[in-house]
Coordinates of C-alpha atoms in Angstrom, one line a residue:
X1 CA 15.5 -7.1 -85.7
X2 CA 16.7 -7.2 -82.6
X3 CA 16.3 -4.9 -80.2
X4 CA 19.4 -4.0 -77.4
X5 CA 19.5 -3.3 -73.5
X6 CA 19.1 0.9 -72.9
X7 CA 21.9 1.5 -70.1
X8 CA 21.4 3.9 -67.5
X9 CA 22.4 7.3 -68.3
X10 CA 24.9 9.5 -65.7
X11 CA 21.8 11.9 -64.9
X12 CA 20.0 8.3 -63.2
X13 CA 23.1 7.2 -62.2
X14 CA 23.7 10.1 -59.7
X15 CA 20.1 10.8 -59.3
X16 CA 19.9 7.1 -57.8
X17 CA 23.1 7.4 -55.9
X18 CA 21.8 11.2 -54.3
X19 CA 18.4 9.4 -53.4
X20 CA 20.6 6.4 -51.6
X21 CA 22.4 8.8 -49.7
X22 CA 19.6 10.7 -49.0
X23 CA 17.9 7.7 -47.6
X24 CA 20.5 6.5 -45.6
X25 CA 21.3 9.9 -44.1
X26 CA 17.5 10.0 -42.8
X27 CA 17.9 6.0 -41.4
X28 CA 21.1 6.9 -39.6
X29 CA 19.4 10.2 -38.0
X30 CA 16.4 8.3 -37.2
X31 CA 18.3 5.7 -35.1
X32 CA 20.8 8.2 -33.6
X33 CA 17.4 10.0 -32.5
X34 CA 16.2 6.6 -31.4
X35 CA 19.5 5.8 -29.1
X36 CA 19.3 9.1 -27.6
X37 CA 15.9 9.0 -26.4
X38 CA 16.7 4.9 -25.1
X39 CA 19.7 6.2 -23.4
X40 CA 17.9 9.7 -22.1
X41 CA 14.6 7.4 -20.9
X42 CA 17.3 4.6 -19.1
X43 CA 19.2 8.0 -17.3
X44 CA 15.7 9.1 -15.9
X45 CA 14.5 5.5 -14.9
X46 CA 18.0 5.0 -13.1
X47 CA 17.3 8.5 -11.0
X48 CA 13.9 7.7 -10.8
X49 CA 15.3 4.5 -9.1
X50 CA 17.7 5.7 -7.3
X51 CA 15.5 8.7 -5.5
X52 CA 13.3 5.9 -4.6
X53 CA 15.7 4.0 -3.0
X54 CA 17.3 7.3 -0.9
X55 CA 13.8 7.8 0.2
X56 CA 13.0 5.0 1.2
X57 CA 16.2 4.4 2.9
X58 CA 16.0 7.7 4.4
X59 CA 12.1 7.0 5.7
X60 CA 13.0 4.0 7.6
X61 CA 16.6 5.0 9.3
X62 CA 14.3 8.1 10.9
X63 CA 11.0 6.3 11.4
X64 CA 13.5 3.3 13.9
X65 CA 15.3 6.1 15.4
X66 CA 15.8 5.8 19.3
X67 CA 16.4 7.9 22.2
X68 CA 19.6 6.5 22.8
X69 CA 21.9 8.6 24.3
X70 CA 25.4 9.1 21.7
X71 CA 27.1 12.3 24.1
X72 CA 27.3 13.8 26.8
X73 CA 28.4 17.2 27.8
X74 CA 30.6 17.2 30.9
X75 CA 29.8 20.6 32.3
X76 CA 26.3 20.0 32.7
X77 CA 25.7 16.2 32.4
X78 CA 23.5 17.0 29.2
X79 CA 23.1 13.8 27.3
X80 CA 22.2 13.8 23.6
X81 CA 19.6 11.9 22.0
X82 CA 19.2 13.4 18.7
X83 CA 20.8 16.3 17.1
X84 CA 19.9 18.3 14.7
X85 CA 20.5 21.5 11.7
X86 CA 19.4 22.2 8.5
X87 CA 22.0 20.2 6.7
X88 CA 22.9 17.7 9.5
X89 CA 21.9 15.3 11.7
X90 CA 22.4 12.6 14.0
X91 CA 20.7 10.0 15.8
X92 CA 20.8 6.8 17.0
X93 CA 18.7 3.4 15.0
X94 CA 19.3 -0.1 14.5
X95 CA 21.1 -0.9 11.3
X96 CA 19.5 -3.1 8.7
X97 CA 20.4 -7.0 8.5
X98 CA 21.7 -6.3 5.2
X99 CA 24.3 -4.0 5.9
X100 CA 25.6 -6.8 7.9
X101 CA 25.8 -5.2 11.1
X102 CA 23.4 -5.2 14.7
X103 CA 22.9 -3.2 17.6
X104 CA 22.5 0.7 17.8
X105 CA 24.2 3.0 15.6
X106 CA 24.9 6.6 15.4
X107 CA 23.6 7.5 12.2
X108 CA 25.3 11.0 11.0
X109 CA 23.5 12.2 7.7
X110 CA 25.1 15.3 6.4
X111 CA 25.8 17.1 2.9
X112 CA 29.5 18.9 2.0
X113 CA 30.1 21.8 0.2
X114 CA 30.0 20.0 -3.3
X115 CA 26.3 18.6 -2.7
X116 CA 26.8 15.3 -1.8
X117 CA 24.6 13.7 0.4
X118 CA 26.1 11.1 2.7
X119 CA 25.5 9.0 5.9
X120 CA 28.2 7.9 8.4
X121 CA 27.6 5.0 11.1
X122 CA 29.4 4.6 14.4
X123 CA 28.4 1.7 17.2
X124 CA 27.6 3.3 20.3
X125 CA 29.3 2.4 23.7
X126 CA 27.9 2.6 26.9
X127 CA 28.6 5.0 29.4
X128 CA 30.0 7.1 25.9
X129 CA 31.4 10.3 27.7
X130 CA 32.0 12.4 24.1
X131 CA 30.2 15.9 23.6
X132 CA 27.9 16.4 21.1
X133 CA 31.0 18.6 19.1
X134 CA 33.0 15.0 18.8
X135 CA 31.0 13.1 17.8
X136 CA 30.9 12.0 14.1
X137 CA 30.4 8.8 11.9
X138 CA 33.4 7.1 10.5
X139 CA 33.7 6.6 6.7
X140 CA 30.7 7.8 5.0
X141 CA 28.5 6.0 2.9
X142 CA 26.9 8.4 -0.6
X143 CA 23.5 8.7 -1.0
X144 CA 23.4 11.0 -3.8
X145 CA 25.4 13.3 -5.9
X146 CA 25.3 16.6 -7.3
X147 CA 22.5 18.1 -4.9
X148 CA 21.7 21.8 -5.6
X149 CA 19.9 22.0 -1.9
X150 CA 19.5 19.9 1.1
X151 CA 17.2 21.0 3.7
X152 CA 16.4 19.2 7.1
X153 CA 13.8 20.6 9.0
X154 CA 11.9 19.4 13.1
X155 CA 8.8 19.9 14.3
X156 CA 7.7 18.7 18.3
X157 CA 5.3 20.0 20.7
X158 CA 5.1 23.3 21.6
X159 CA 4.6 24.6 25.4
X160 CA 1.0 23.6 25.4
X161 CA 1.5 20.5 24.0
X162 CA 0.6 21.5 20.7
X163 CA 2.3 20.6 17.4
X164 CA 4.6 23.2 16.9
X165 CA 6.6 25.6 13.9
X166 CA 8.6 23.5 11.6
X167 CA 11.9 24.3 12.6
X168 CA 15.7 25.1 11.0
X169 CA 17.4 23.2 13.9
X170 CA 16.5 20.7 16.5
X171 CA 18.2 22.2 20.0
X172 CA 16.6 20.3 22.4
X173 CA 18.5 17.2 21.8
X174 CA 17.8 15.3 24.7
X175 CA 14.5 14.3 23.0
X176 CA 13.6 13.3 20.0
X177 CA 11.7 15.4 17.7
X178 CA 8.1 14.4 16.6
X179 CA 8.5 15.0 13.0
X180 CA 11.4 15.5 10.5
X181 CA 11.1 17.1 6.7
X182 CA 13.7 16.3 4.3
X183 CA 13.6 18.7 1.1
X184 CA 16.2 17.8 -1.6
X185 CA 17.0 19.3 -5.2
X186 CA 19.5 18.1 -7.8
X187 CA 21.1 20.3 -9.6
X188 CA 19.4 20.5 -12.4
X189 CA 17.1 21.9 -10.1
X190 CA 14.5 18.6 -10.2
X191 CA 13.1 18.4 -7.2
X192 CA 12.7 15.5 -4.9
X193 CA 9.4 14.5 -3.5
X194 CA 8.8 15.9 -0.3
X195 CA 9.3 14.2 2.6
X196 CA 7.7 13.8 6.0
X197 CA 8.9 11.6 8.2
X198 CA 7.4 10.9 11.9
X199 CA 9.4 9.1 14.1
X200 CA 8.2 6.4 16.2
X201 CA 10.2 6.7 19.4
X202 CA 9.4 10.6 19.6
X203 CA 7.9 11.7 23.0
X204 CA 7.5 15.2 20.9
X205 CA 9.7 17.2 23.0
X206 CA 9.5 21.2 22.1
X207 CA 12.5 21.7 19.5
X208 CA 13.5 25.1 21.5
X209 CA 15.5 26.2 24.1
X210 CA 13.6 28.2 27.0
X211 CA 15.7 32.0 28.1
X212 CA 18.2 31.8 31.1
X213 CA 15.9 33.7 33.0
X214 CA 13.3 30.8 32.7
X215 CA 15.5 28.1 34.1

């Protein structure tokens, strides 16, 4: 006798098909899981790259920077060598071979009211006769984006010739300052490693300005 082929019944049928779309529910969160943390892991090495980069940048435009004068003030003859505030500053350095251009530059690194941090060059001319309050960089160059906080701070010699207070502004800018602190945070309040940078040209001037009835 012979026997015949048992067929699947409808209970296997859509027990089989539930189990399929089970299983391919669980591969398709597994690899959405996977691309997220790929794409999440590429986003962090990018910053991670990019802060690098700033920093370094950042590190060698103040380590070269030189007491060139960039302004003048015309009521007192008062020449400017480096300027400096907690969210500005300007100098004068050397620009890279790779950006293409040589000979001193005013470099004018600030951050505007939307947290971006930027850098502005301008060549500097001889005999320039512009106050510090005119003088600026000319199309500026970003750094980095969405910054929560940007902090510059100086340090110098104080009136004993000792190293002084870090300071909130740099006054005495007919000198440059013996050390200066750069303290960033994105805003997803990461922050950047700290950094110190002493400047090679620095005679360590004091950072303040002695009373009227001192002069």
């Amino acid at each position: 006798m012979s026997r015949h082929a048992r067929g699947f019944t409808l209970i296997e049928v859509l027990l089989a098909t539930v189990l399929l779309a089970a299983g391919l529910a669980l591969a398709f969160a597994t690899l959405r899981a996977s691309t997220t943390m790929v794409g999440r892991g590429e986003a962090i090495a990018q910053r991670n790259e990019r802060m690098r980069a700033v920093e370094g940048f950042l590190r060698q435009r103040l380590a070269s920077a030189q007491p060139i004068v960039f302004a003048t003030d015309p009521a007192n003859l008062r020449q400017s060598r480096f300027a400096g505030g907690p969210q500005r500053m300007r100098f004068v350095a050397d620009l890279p071979d790779y950006l293409g251009r040589g000979g001193p530059y005013l470099h004018d690194l600030s951050v505007d009211a939307d947290g971006r941090l930027s850098i502005a060059f301008s060549i500097v001319q001889p005999g320039n006769t512009r106050t510090l309050d005119e003088v600026a960089g000319a199309d500026p160059e970003r750094l980095a984006d969405r910054m929560k906080a940007v902090r510059f701070r100086y340090r110098g010699l104080d009136q004993e010739n000792r190293l002084g207070e870090w300071q909130d502004s740099w006054n005495n800018v007919e000198v440059l300052p013996l050390q200066v602190a750069v303290e960033l945070q994105s805003d997803d309040g990461r922050h950047w490693p700290p950094m110190i940078v002493t400047l090679a040209r620095s005679e360590g001037g004091a950072g303040f300005e002695p009373p009227p009835e001192a002069l």
